[in-house]
């Protein structure tokens, strides 16, 4: 039981003072004014002067991407990749992320290991391997390499599929393995060797086939895209969420509004790749592509914010750059008020993940994913970016991961 709490209501964008939060098992059992709630036999933690808030949600991660050299990653042992992923996952929970959406790489095994307590980390909503065309953003082969390892145990982030029949089968395979969404590459990207940022990828027939398969399984498709043309093709095909979108324009905004699709900017990764991508394995040719999209991200975010799109928190970090996961908060604060940034990492993200009311809120019946922060993040988001000093408690599904209150 947490007493004398200032509880963050992210949807309202306000703190509710003088509250008690009662946890039973993995759930929040009760919230209300401290004077009106009986402690009973529960252990009591007094958090006067601090903020109690829901655990954060990062909706664009790659927990198996322990290097920025994705071609090299393909040659690693799956057991070694899992060992490296364990450190990445623990770091995320240490920073206050209690739920993540992995959009290429993690599978049912990683998600189960976390759920069973074998690995410490945020719960993982996964999409399995993303779908890429030959030579697309998910094809990590350099020009001189011919052999393609498509074995399901190969620790790639993607699977290569061409043509309607192949993409249907690839989507069905990810869904068979428990994927919560299917990801497709709609355009070129930074961390791929042979495509251009401004390319479009997959035919409309292929894209519609993937969307049809996902909808048949009551799932959705999310798409990697940078340019307005790539974003728009995805939205027209029925993709329900767009990742990145740095180079989109007003025509894309109109389609977002018409379709109700979600938008996941990932500003943190471009700043990180520009500054230190080379030292973490990003090949020089791919590093040069960062600067094609680096400065455009804030402009795209501003367009989306002004239009009132449902914007979700995501970071897309690779290798040793995962430690910069909280930098997305302050990067977005250049455009968005703190309340909007916090909603993107709580209630809006929960809706995208199909977990509305279960995560992203401090309310009876919700999972007890709770943070205690020294300070008010609505006044200064920076209180969240210094977890070593400011993050006093991390609880996930009722289990204490960190307690520095005593």
mmCIF file of C-alpha atoms in Angstrom:
data_model
loop_
_atom_site.group_PDB
_atom_site.id
_atom_site.type_symbol
_atom_site.label_atom_id
_atom_site.label_comp_id
_atom_site.label_asym_id
_atom_site.label_seq_id
_atom_site.Cartn_x
_atom_site.Cartn_y
_atom_site.Cartn_z
ATOM 1 C CA UNK A 1 0.000 0.000 0.000
ATOM 2 C CA UNK A 2 1.316 3.431 -0.992
ATOM 3 C CA UNK A 3 -0.039 6.255 1.156
ATOM 4 C CA UNK A 4 0.003 10.070 0.916
ATOM 5 C CA UNK A 5 0.634 9.821 -2.805
ATOM 6 C CA UNK A 6 0.243 12.395 -5.540
ATOM 7 C CA UNK A 7 -1.123 10.100 -8.267
ATOM 8 C CA UNK A 8 -0.602 11.004 -11.903
ATOM 9 C CA UNK A 9 -3.744 10.765 -14.039
ATOM 10 C CA UNK A 10 -2.133 10.815 -17.494
ATOM 11 C CA UNK A 11 -5.369 11.135 -19.446
ATOM 12 C CA UNK A 12 -6.418 14.240 -17.494
ATOM 13 C CA UNK A 13 -2.838 15.501 -17.295
ATOM 14 C CA UNK A 14 -3.018 16.222 -13.578
ATOM 15 C CA UNK A 15 -1.882 15.024 -10.167
ATOM 16 C CA UNK A 16 -4.447 13.900 -7.589
ATOM 17 C CA UNK A 17 -3.007 14.661 -4.146
ATOM 18 C CA UNK A 18 -3.405 12.787 -0.859
ATOM 19 C CA UNK A 19 -4.153 9.374 -2.347
ATOM 20 C CA UNK A 20 -3.608 5.788 -1.269
ATOM 21 C CA UNK A 21 -2.976 3.005 -3.779
ATOM 22 C CA UNK A 22 -3.715 -0.532 -2.570
ATOM 23 C CA UNK A 23 -2.117 -3.458 -4.402
ATOM 24 C CA UNK A 24 -3.387 -7.025 -4.133
ATOM 25 C CA UNK A 25 -1.578 -9.677 -6.127
ATOM 26 C CA UNK A 26 -0.763 -8.297 -9.570
ATOM 27 C CA UNK A 27 -3.528 -5.657 -9.591
ATOM 28 C CA UNK A 28 -4.408 -2.289 -8.183
ATOM 29 C CA UNK A 29 -7.256 -3.140 -5.814
ATOM 30 C CA UNK A 30 -8.247 0.326 -4.638
ATOM 31 C CA UNK A 31 -7.375 3.992 -4.931
ATOM 32 C CA UNK A 32 -8.763 6.863 -2.901
ATOM 33 C CA UNK A 33 -8.042 9.555 -0.311
ATOM 34 C CA UNK A 34 -5.575 8.293 2.276
ATOM 35 C CA UNK A 35 -7.894 9.146 5.175
ATOM 36 C CA UNK A 36 -10.644 6.958 3.695
ATOM 37 C CA UNK A 37 -8.631 3.803 2.982
ATOM 38 C CA UNK A 38 -7.834 1.264 5.710
ATOM 39 C CA UNK A 39 -4.347 -0.251 5.734
ATOM 40 C CA UNK A 40 -5.478 -3.565 7.200
ATOM 41 C CA UNK A 41 -2.563 -6.033 7.181
ATOM 42 C CA UNK A 42 -0.907 -4.548 4.107
ATOM 43 C CA UNK A 43 2.687 -3.316 4.147
ATOM 44 C CA UNK A 44 2.650 0.479 4.046
ATOM 45 C CA UNK A 45 5.022 2.777 2.151
ATOM 46 C CA UNK A 46 4.670 6.509 2.759
ATOM 47 C CA UNK A 47 5.395 8.401 -0.478
ATOM 48 C CA UNK A 48 4.548 11.881 0.715
ATOM 49 C CA UNK A 49 6.059 14.535 -1.559
ATOM 50 C CA UNK A 50 6.514 12.094 -4.446
ATOM 51 C CA UNK A 51 4.551 11.156 -7.561
ATOM 52 C CA UNK A 52 2.993 7.745 -8.148
ATOM 53 C CA UNK A 53 2.462 7.099 -11.835
ATOM 54 C CA UNK A 54 1.836 4.183 -14.170
ATOM 55 C CA UNK A 55 4.800 2.326 -15.617
ATOM 56 C CA UNK A 56 5.993 3.663 -18.958
ATOM 57 C CA UNK A 57 5.350 1.993 -22.316
ATOM 58 C CA UNK A 58 7.822 2.034 -25.218
ATOM 59 C CA UNK A 59 6.028 0.953 -28.387
ATOM 60 C CA UNK A 60 9.055 0.678 -30.669
ATOM 61 C CA UNK A 61 11.897 -1.449 -29.361
ATOM 62 C CA UNK A 62 14.165 -4.233 -30.602
ATOM 63 C CA UNK A 63 15.196 -6.139 -27.502
ATOM 64 C CA UNK A 64 17.374 -8.599 -29.436
ATOM 65 C CA UNK A 65 19.254 -5.858 -31.339
ATOM 66 C CA UNK A 66 22.398 -5.914 -29.199
ATOM 67 C CA UNK A 67 24.408 -4.373 -32.049
ATOM 68 C CA UNK A 68 23.660 -1.782 -34.717
ATOM 69 C CA UNK A 69 25.301 -4.033 -37.311
ATOM 70 C CA UNK A 70 22.250 -6.107 -38.206
ATOM 71 C CA UNK A 71 24.093 -8.246 -40.745
ATOM 72 C CA UNK A 72 26.557 -9.310 -38.038
ATOM 73 C CA UNK A 73 23.638 -10.065 -35.698
ATOM 74 C CA UNK A 74 22.429 -12.748 -38.127
ATOM 75 C CA UNK A 75 25.570 -14.781 -37.471
ATOM 76 C CA UNK A 76 25.255 -14.814 -33.680
ATOM 77 C CA UNK A 77 24.092 -17.841 -31.733
ATOM 78 C CA UNK A 78 20.435 -17.526 -30.671
ATOM 79 C CA UNK A 79 21.422 -18.369 -27.091
ATOM 80 C CA UNK A 80 24.026 -15.593 -27.117
ATOM 81 C CA UNK A 81 21.448 -13.143 -28.470
ATOM 82 C CA UNK A 82 19.062 -14.096 -25.665
ATOM 83 C CA UNK A 83 21.799 -13.509 -23.087
ATOM 84 C CA UNK A 84 22.448 -10.061 -24.554
ATOM 85 C CA UNK A 85 18.698 -9.362 -24.683
ATOM 86 C CA UNK A 86 18.460 -10.139 -20.958
ATOM 87 C CA UNK A 87 20.647 -7.134 -20.178
ATOM 88 C CA UNK A 88 18.685 -4.900 -22.534
ATOM 89 C CA UNK A 89 15.384 -5.921 -20.953
ATOM 90 C CA UNK A 90 16.618 -5.382 -17.404
ATOM 91 C CA UNK A 91 17.876 -1.928 -18.371
ATOM 92 C CA UNK A 92 14.431 -1.009 -19.693
ATOM 93 C CA UNK A 93 12.750 -2.023 -16.442
ATOM 94 C CA UNK A 94 15.415 -0.130 -14.484
ATOM 95 C CA UNK A 95 14.385 2.991 -16.414
ATOM 96 C CA UNK A 96 10.699 2.563 -15.537
ATOM 97 C CA UNK A 97 9.396 0.834 -18.686
ATOM 98 C CA UNK A 98 7.042 -1.911 -17.581
ATOM 99 C CA UNK A 99 5.614 -2.745 -21.040
ATOM 100 C CA UNK A 100 7.239 -2.653 -24.472
ATOM 101 C CA UNK A 101 6.188 -3.480 -28.010
ATOM 102 C CA UNK A 102 8.958 -5.203 -29.941
ATOM 103 C CA UNK A 103 8.493 -4.466 -33.634
ATOM 104 C CA UNK A 104 11.095 -6.878 -35.031
ATOM 105 C CA UNK A 105 13.190 -9.558 -33.380
ATOM 106 C CA UNK A 106 11.577 -10.725 -30.145
ATOM 107 C CA UNK A 107 9.332 -13.767 -30.231
ATOM 108 C CA UNK A 108 7.075 -15.841 -28.017
ATOM 109 C CA UNK A 109 10.100 -17.266 -26.184
ATOM 110 C CA UNK A 110 11.375 -13.873 -25.022
ATOM 111 C CA UNK A 111 7.850 -12.815 -24.027
ATOM 112 C CA UNK A 112 7.279 -16.044 -22.091
ATOM 113 C CA UNK A 113 10.648 -15.818 -20.313
ATOM 114 C CA UNK A 114 9.737 -12.369 -19.012
ATOM 115 C CA UNK A 115 6.178 -13.366 -18.102
ATOM 116 C CA UNK A 116 7.448 -16.384 -16.141
ATOM 117 C CA UNK A 117 10.074 -14.335 -14.307
ATOM 118 C CA UNK A 118 13.017 -16.097 -15.973
ATOM 119 C CA UNK A 119 14.193 -12.723 -17.304
ATOM 120 C CA UNK A 120 13.713 -9.399 -15.548
ATOM 121 C CA UNK A 121 12.167 -6.897 -17.911
ATOM 122 C CA UNK A 122 9.019 -5.211 -19.171
ATOM 123 C CA UNK A 123 6.217 -7.412 -20.500
ATOM 124 C CA UNK A 124 6.750 -7.847 -24.219
ATOM 125 C CA UNK A 125 4.113 -7.471 -26.916
ATOM 126 C CA UNK A 126 5.885 -8.856 -29.972
ATOM 127 C CA UNK A 127 5.474 -9.054 -33.714
ATOM 128 C CA UNK A 128 8.117 -11.682 -34.415
ATOM 129 C CA UNK A 129 10.053 -11.029 -37.591
ATOM 130 C CA UNK A 130 9.140 -8.006 -39.715
ATOM 131 C CA UNK A 131 8.347 -8.586 -43.388
ATOM 132 C CA UNK A 132 10.675 -7.139 -46.031
ATOM 133 C CA UNK A 133 10.965 -7.474 -49.774
ATOM 134 C CA UNK A 134 14.247 -8.596 -51.307
ATOM 135 C CA UNK A 135 16.609 -5.620 -51.140
ATOM 136 C CA UNK A 136 14.267 -3.828 -48.766
ATOM 137 C CA UNK A 137 14.876 -2.298 -45.375
ATOM 138 C CA UNK A 138 14.869 -5.696 -43.693
ATOM 139 C CA UNK A 139 17.371 -7.263 -46.088
ATOM 140 C CA UNK A 140 20.658 -6.934 -44.164
ATOM 141 C CA UNK A 141 22.835 -8.475 -46.906
ATOM 142 C CA UNK A 142 25.520 -6.245 -48.352
ATOM 143 C CA UNK A 143 25.704 -6.168 -52.177
ATOM 144 C CA UNK A 144 28.292 -8.951 -52.452
ATOM 145 C CA UNK A 145 26.478 -11.430 -50.232
ATOM 146 C CA UNK A 146 24.101 -13.893 -51.898
ATOM 147 C CA UNK A 147 23.190 -16.492 -49.273
ATOM 148 C CA UNK A 148 20.033 -15.786 -47.263
ATOM 149 C CA UNK A 149 19.391 -17.676 -44.013
ATOM 150 C CA UNK A 150 15.621 -17.886 -43.486
ATOM 151 C CA UNK A 151 15.715 -20.507 -40.733
ATOM 152 C CA UNK A 152 13.241 -19.404 -38.020
ATOM 153 C CA UNK A 153 15.942 -19.753 -35.340
ATOM 154 C CA UNK A 154 18.332 -17.412 -37.144
ATOM 155 C CA UNK A 155 18.389 -14.276 -34.928
ATOM 156 C CA UNK A 156 17.383 -11.868 -37.683
ATOM 157 C CA UNK A 157 14.890 -9.083 -37.147
ATOM 158 C CA UNK A 158 13.135 -9.774 -40.443
ATOM 159 C CA UNK A 159 12.019 -12.364 -42.939
ATOM 160 C CA UNK A 160 12.244 -11.804 -46.697
ATOM 161 C CA UNK A 161 9.062 -12.443 -48.679
ATOM 162 C CA UNK A 162 8.158 -11.453 -52.244
ATOM 163 C CA UNK A 163 4.837 -11.732 -54.015
ATOM 164 C CA UNK A 164 1.336 -12.041 -52.641
ATOM 165 C CA UNK A 165 1.557 -15.757 -51.859
ATOM 166 C CA UNK A 166 4.868 -15.394 -49.991
ATOM 167 C CA UNK A 167 3.807 -12.402 -47.917
ATOM 168 C CA UNK A 168 0.553 -14.121 -46.956
ATOM 169 C CA UNK A 169 2.506 -17.152 -45.776
ATOM 170 C CA UNK A 170 5.068 -14.997 -43.939
ATOM 171 C CA UNK A 171 2.328 -13.049 -42.152
ATOM 172 C CA UNK A 172 0.498 -16.235 -41.247
ATOM 173 C CA UNK A 173 3.727 -17.697 -39.846
ATOM 174 C CA UNK A 174 4.273 -14.739 -37.500
ATOM 175 C CA UNK A 175 0.640 -14.900 -36.412
ATOM 176 C CA UNK A 176 0.923 -18.673 -35.880
ATOM 177 C CA UNK A 177 3.789 -17.998 -33.487
ATOM 178 C CA UNK A 178 1.659 -15.630 -31.406
ATOM 179 C CA UNK A 179 2.454 -12.214 -32.888
ATOM 180 C CA UNK A 180 0.369 -9.346 -31.522
ATOM 181 C CA UNK A 181 0.883 -7.414 -34.758
ATOM 182 C CA UNK A 182 2.591 -7.824 -38.135
ATOM 183 C CA UNK A 183 5.216 -5.329 -39.273
ATOM 184 C CA UNK A 184 5.986 -4.516 -42.910
ATOM 185 C CA UNK A 185 8.710 -2.368 -44.435
ATOM 186 C CA UNK A 186 7.018 0.325 -46.517
ATOM 187 C CA UNK A 187 10.164 2.264 -47.391
ATOM 188 C CA UNK A 188 13.930 2.240 -47.230
ATOM 189 C CA UNK A 189 15.667 2.790 -43.935
ATOM 190 C CA UNK A 190 18.878 3.701 -42.187
ATOM 191 C CA UNK A 191 20.106 0.344 -40.845
ATOM 192 C CA UNK A 192 19.973 -1.487 -44.191
ATOM 193 C CA UNK A 193 22.741 -1.559 -46.793
ATOM 194 C CA UNK A 194 21.205 -1.572 -50.284
ATOM 195 C CA UNK A 195 18.047 0.557 -50.267
ATOM 196 C CA UNK A 196 17.475 4.290 -50.338
ATOM 197 C CA UNK A 197 15.505 6.200 -47.730
ATOM 198 C CA UNK A 198 13.193 7.567 -50.444
ATOM 199 C CA UNK A 199 12.335 4.174 -51.966
ATOM 200 C CA UNK A 200 8.883 2.644 -51.628
ATOM 201 C CA UNK A 201 8.645 -1.063 -50.907
ATOM 202 C CA UNK A 202 6.061 -3.762 -51.533
ATOM 203 C CA UNK A 203 3.279 -3.508 -54.099
ATOM 204 C CA UNK A 204 -0.182 -2.447 -53.019
ATOM 205 C CA UNK A 205 -1.392 -5.997 -53.677
ATOM 206 C CA UNK A 206 1.239 -7.393 -51.317
ATOM 207 C CA UNK A 207 0.430 -4.822 -48.635
ATOM 208 C CA UNK A 208 -3.294 -5.472 -48.828
ATOM 209 C CA UNK A 209 -2.646 -9.202 -48.512
ATOM 210 C CA UNK A 210 -0.712 -8.692 -45.258
ATOM 211 C CA UNK A 211 -3.443 -6.423 -43.885
ATOM 212 C CA UNK A 212 -6.088 -8.971 -44.816
ATOM 213 C CA UNK A 213 -4.220 -11.741 -42.974
ATOM 214 C CA UNK A 214 -3.704 -9.631 -39.855
ATOM 215 C CA UNK A 215 -7.352 -8.574 -39.749
ATOM 216 C CA UNK A 216 -8.470 -12.168 -40.173
ATOM 217 C CA UNK A 217 -6.519 -12.956 -36.990
ATOM 218 C CA UNK A 218 -7.923 -9.866 -35.205
ATOM 219 C CA UNK A 219 -4.502 -8.237 -35.300
ATOM 220 C CA UNK A 220 -3.164 -5.143 -37.052
ATOM 221 C CA UNK A 221 -0.276 -4.185 -39.321
ATOM 222 C CA UNK A 222 2.304 -1.563 -38.470
ATOM 223 C CA UNK A 223 4.569 -0.108 -41.127
ATOM 224 C CA UNK A 224 8.090 1.303 -41.256
ATOM 225 C CA UNK A 225 7.989 4.387 -43.492
ATOM 226 C CA UNK A 226 9.747 7.721 -43.953
ATOM 227 C CA UNK A 227 8.424 9.602 -46.988
ATOM 228 C CA UNK A 228 4.896 10.863 -47.495
ATOM 229 C CA UNK A 229 4.501 8.516 -50.453
ATOM 230 C CA UNK A 230 5.489 5.465 -48.406
ATOM 231 C CA UNK A 231 3.331 6.501 -45.443
ATOM 232 C CA UNK A 232 0.340 7.163 -47.667
ATOM 233 C CA UNK A 233 0.613 3.858 -49.521
ATOM 234 C CA UNK A 234 0.616 2.040 -46.198
ATOM 235 C CA UNK A 235 -2.386 3.916 -44.845
ATOM 236 C CA UNK A 236 -4.313 3.409 -48.084
ATOM 237 C CA UNK A 237 -3.613 -0.339 -47.843
ATOM 238 C CA UNK A 238 -5.054 -0.460 -44.313
ATOM 239 C CA UNK A 239 -1.918 -0.345 -42.157
ATOM 240 C CA UNK A 240 -3.048 0.685 -38.663
ATOM 241 C CA UNK A 241 0.149 2.284 -37.364
ATOM 242 C CA UNK A 242 3.125 4.102 -38.885
ATOM 243 C CA UNK A 243 6.633 4.018 -37.433
ATOM 244 C CA UNK A 244 8.985 7.017 -37.962
ATOM 245 C CA UNK A 245 7.275 9.082 -40.691
ATOM 246 C CA UNK A 246 10.012 11.729 -40.606
ATOM 247 C CA UNK A 247 9.428 12.942 -44.167
ATOM 248 C CA UNK A 248 5.622 12.860 -44.250
ATOM 249 C CA UNK A 249 3.556 15.931 -45.130
ATOM 250 C CA UNK A 250 0.020 17.314 -44.931
ATOM 251 C CA UNK A 251 -1.322 14.656 -47.293
ATOM 252 C CA UNK A 252 -0.265 12.007 -44.788
ATOM 253 C CA UNK A 253 -1.983 13.854 -41.953
ATOM 254 C CA UNK A 254 -5.268 13.768 -43.852
ATOM 255 C CA UNK A 255 -4.978 10.001 -44.295
ATOM 256 C CA UNK A 256 -4.134 9.473 -40.616
ATOM 257 C CA UNK A 257 -7.256 11.412 -39.680
ATOM 258 C CA UNK A 258 -9.417 9.490 -42.111
ATOM 259 C CA UNK A 259 -8.171 6.049 -41.078
ATOM 260 C CA UNK A 260 -7.628 6.616 -37.353
ATOM 261 C CA UNK A 261 -4.131 5.109 -37.581
ATOM 262 C CA UNK A 262 -1.570 5.595 -34.813
ATOM 263 C CA UNK A 263 1.746 7.380 -35.249
ATOM 264 C CA UNK A 264 4.997 6.333 -33.515
ATOM 265 C CA UNK A 265 7.837 8.847 -33.996
ATOM 266 C CA UNK A 266 11.244 7.602 -32.873
ATOM 267 C CA UNK A 267 13.363 10.721 -32.447
ATOM 268 C CA UNK A 268 15.775 9.182 -29.936
ATOM 269 C CA UNK A 269 17.329 6.775 -32.399
ATOM 270 C CA UNK A 270 18.395 9.413 -34.941
ATOM 271 C CA UNK A 271 20.163 11.554 -32.364
ATOM 272 C CA UNK A 272 21.824 8.422 -30.976
ATOM 273 C CA UNK A 273 22.867 7.031 -34.371
ATOM 274 C CA UNK A 274 24.235 10.376 -35.507
ATOM 275 C CA UNK A 275 26.341 10.801 -32.384
ATOM 276 C CA UNK A 276 27.511 7.258 -31.650
ATOM 277 C CA UNK A 277 26.135 4.831 -34.215
ATOM 278 C CA UNK A 278 29.572 4.045 -35.656
ATOM 279 C CA UNK A 279 31.012 2.976 -32.308
ATOM 280 C CA UNK A 280 28.088 0.604 -31.782
ATOM 281 C CA UNK A 281 28.507 -1.193 -35.086
ATOM 282 C CA UNK A 282 26.509 0.816 -37.629
ATOM 283 C CA UNK A 283 28.406 0.564 -40.937
ATOM 284 C CA UNK A 284 29.657 3.873 -42.337
ATOM 285 C CA UNK A 285 27.419 3.772 -45.423
ATOM 286 C CA UNK A 286 24.350 3.362 -43.280
ATOM 287 C CA UNK A 287 25.526 6.032 -40.843
ATOM 288 C CA UNK A 288 25.487 8.572 -43.689
ATOM 289 C CA UNK A 289 21.787 7.854 -44.248
ATOM 290 C CA UNK A 290 20.924 9.048 -40.723
ATOM 291 C CA UNK A 291 21.345 12.633 -41.844
ATOM 292 C CA UNK A 292 18.649 12.240 -44.520
ATOM 293 C CA UNK A 293 16.024 12.028 -41.775
ATOM 294 C CA UNK A 294 17.625 13.457 -38.612
ATOM 295 C CA UNK A 295 16.332 17.035 -38.757
ATOM 296 C CA UNK A 296 12.921 16.188 -40.216
ATOM 297 C CA UNK A 297 11.634 14.209 -37.239
ATOM 298 C CA UNK A 298 10.614 17.217 -35.127
ATOM 299 C CA UNK A 299 8.765 18.781 -38.059
ATOM 300 C CA UNK A 300 6.780 15.588 -38.604
ATOM 301 C CA UNK A 301 5.987 15.388 -34.900
ATOM 302 C CA UNK A 302 4.798 18.991 -34.918
ATOM 303 C CA UNK A 303 2.477 18.290 -37.865
ATOM 304 C CA UNK A 304 1.021 15.265 -36.078
ATOM 305 C CA UNK A 305 0.654 17.075 -32.761
ATOM 306 C CA UNK A 306 -1.117 20.074 -34.296
ATOM 307 C CA UNK A 307 -3.514 17.699 -36.075
ATOM 308 C CA UNK A 308 -4.340 15.842 -32.855
ATOM 309 C CA UNK A 309 -3.209 12.438 -34.120
ATOM 310 C CA UNK A 310 -2.881 9.558 -31.625
ATOM 311 C CA UNK A 311 0.890 9.734 -31.030
ATOM 312 C CA UNK A 312 2.653 6.879 -29.244
ATOM 313 C CA UNK A 313 6.026 6.764 -27.494
ATOM 314 C CA UNK A 314 8.763 4.811 -29.277
ATOM 315 C CA UNK A 315 12.564 4.863 -29.407
ATOM 316 C CA UNK A 316 13.943 2.253 -31.889
ATOM 317 C CA UNK A 317 17.394 2.110 -30.263
ATOM 318 C CA UNK A 318 20.078 -0.434 -31.134
ATOM 319 C CA UNK A 319 23.113 -1.901 -29.384
ATOM 320 C CA UNK A 320 24.681 0.157 -26.619
ATOM 321 C CA UNK A 321 22.351 3.042 -27.422
ATOM 322 C CA UNK A 322 19.424 1.487 -25.539
ATOM 323 C CA UNK A 323 20.571 3.433 -22.480
ATOM 324 C CA UNK A 324 19.199 6.582 -24.195
ATOM 325 C CA UNK A 325 15.613 5.313 -24.024
ATOM 326 C CA UNK A 326 14.373 8.173 -21.831
ATOM 327 C CA UNK A 327 15.845 10.862 -24.090
ATOM 328 C CA UNK A 328 12.724 10.605 -26.275
ATOM 329 C CA UNK A 329 10.830 12.409 -23.500
ATOM 330 C CA UNK A 330 12.866 15.588 -23.673
ATOM 331 C CA UNK A 331 13.264 15.493 -27.455
ATOM 332 C CA UNK A 332 9.478 15.475 -27.849
ATOM 333 C CA UNK A 333 9.129 18.223 -25.243
ATOM 334 C CA UNK A 334 10.565 20.606 -27.851
ATOM 335 C CA UNK A 335 7.192 20.291 -29.606
ATOM 336 C CA UNK A 336 4.673 18.799 -27.175
ATOM 337 C CA UNK A 337 3.561 19.766 -23.652
ATOM 338 C CA UNK A 338 4.648 17.359 -20.924
ATOM 339 C CA UNK A 339 1.123 16.008 -20.470
ATOM 340 C CA UNK A 340 0.919 14.960 -24.114
ATOM 341 C CA UNK A 341 4.317 13.288 -23.996
ATOM 342 C CA UNK A 342 3.306 11.338 -20.881
ATOM 343 C CA UNK A 343 0.014 10.269 -22.476
ATOM 344 C CA UNK A 344 1.956 8.948 -25.470
ATOM 345 C CA UNK A 345 3.919 6.668 -23.101
ATOM 346 C CA UNK A 346 0.883 5.547 -21.081
ATOM 347 C CA UNK A 347 -2.761 5.687 -22.129
ATOM 348 C CA UNK A 348 -2.330 6.213 -25.887
ATOM 349 C CA UNK A 349 0.298 3.467 -26.076
ATOM 350 C CA UNK A 350 -1.989 1.162 -24.081
ATOM 351 C CA UNK A 351 -4.754 1.639 -26.648
ATOM 352 C CA UNK A 352 -2.416 0.778 -29.525
ATOM 353 C CA UNK A 353 -1.271 -2.373 -27.727
ATOM 354 C CA UNK A 354 -4.821 -3.479 -26.963
ATOM 355 C CA UNK A 355 -4.212 -3.073 -23.227
ATOM 356 C CA UNK A 356 -6.406 -0.076 -22.465
ATOM 357 C CA UNK A 357 -7.418 0.006 -18.813
ATOM 358 C CA UNK A 358 -4.904 -2.712 -17.947
ATOM 359 C CA UNK A 359 -1.670 -0.727 -18.274
ATOM 360 C CA UNK A 360 -0.844 2.967 -18.508
ATOM 361 C CA UNK A 361 -3.156 3.946 -15.631
ATOM 362 C CA UNK A 362 -3.256 3.809 -11.837
ATOM 363 C CA UNK A 363 -6.819 2.589 -11.304
ATOM 364 C CA UNK A 364 -8.693 -0.299 -9.667
ATOM 365 C CA UNK A 365 -8.446 -3.415 -11.799
ATOM 366 C CA UNK A 366 -5.357 -2.265 -13.704
ATOM 367 C CA UNK A 367 -2.132 -4.210 -13.496
ATOM 368 C CA UNK A 368 0.008 -2.888 -10.652
ATOM 369 C CA UNK A 369 2.681 -1.361 -12.877
ATOM 370 C CA UNK A 370 3.702 1.539 -10.666
ATOM 371 C CA UNK A 371 6.544 4.038 -10.479
ATOM 372 C CA UNK A 372 7.359 6.358 -7.586
ATOM 373 C CA UNK A 373 9.213 9.428 -8.799
ATOM 374 C CA UNK A 374 10.872 12.162 -6.789
ATOM 375 C CA UNK A 375 9.308 15.195 -8.457
ATOM 376 C CA UNK A 376 6.410 16.144 -10.720
ATOM 377 C CA UNK A 377 6.926 15.053 -14.354
ATOM 378 C CA UNK A 378 4.123 17.359 -15.489
ATOM 379 C CA UNK A 379 6.277 20.277 -14.403
ATOM 380 C CA UNK A 380 9.631 18.849 -15.510
ATOM 381 C CA UNK A 381 9.926 15.744 -17.673
ATOM 382 C CA UNK A 382 13.587 15.710 -16.700
ATOM 383 C CA UNK A 383 12.682 14.078 -13.370
ATOM 384 C CA UNK A 384 12.102 10.886 -15.378
ATOM 385 C CA UNK A 385 15.400 11.054 -17.267
ATOM 386 C CA UNK A 386 17.516 10.609 -14.132
ATOM 387 C CA UNK A 387 16.254 7.239 -12.852
ATOM 388 C CA UNK A 388 19.350 6.586 -10.781
ATOM 389 C CA UNK A 389 18.449 9.464 -8.443
ATOM 390 C CA UNK A 390 14.780 10.176 -9.067
ATOM 391 C CA UNK A 391 13.106 6.822 -9.711
ATOM 392 C CA UNK A 392 12.535 5.524 -6.199
ATOM 393 C CA UNK A 393 10.306 2.516 -6.845
ATOM 394 C CA UNK A 394 9.498 0.263 -9.795
ATOM 395 C CA UNK A 395 6.702 -2.281 -9.480
ATOM 396 C CA UNK A 396 5.541 -4.507 -12.307
ATOM 397 C CA UNK A 397 2.370 -6.544 -11.940
ATOM 398 C CA UNK A 398 2.649 -6.239 -8.170
ATOM 399 C CA UNK A 399 6.288 -7.413 -8.028
ATOM 400 C CA UNK A 400 8.858 -4.985 -6.655
ATOM 401 C CA UNK A 401 11.795 -4.549 -8.998
ATOM 402 C CA UNK A 402 13.306 -1.553 -7.213
ATOM 403 C CA UNK A 403 12.556 -0.007 -3.820
ATOM 404 C CA UNK A 404 14.700 2.912 -2.672
ATOM 405 C CA UNK A 405 12.062 4.406 -0.403
ATOM 406 C CA UNK A 406 13.484 3.014 2.825
#
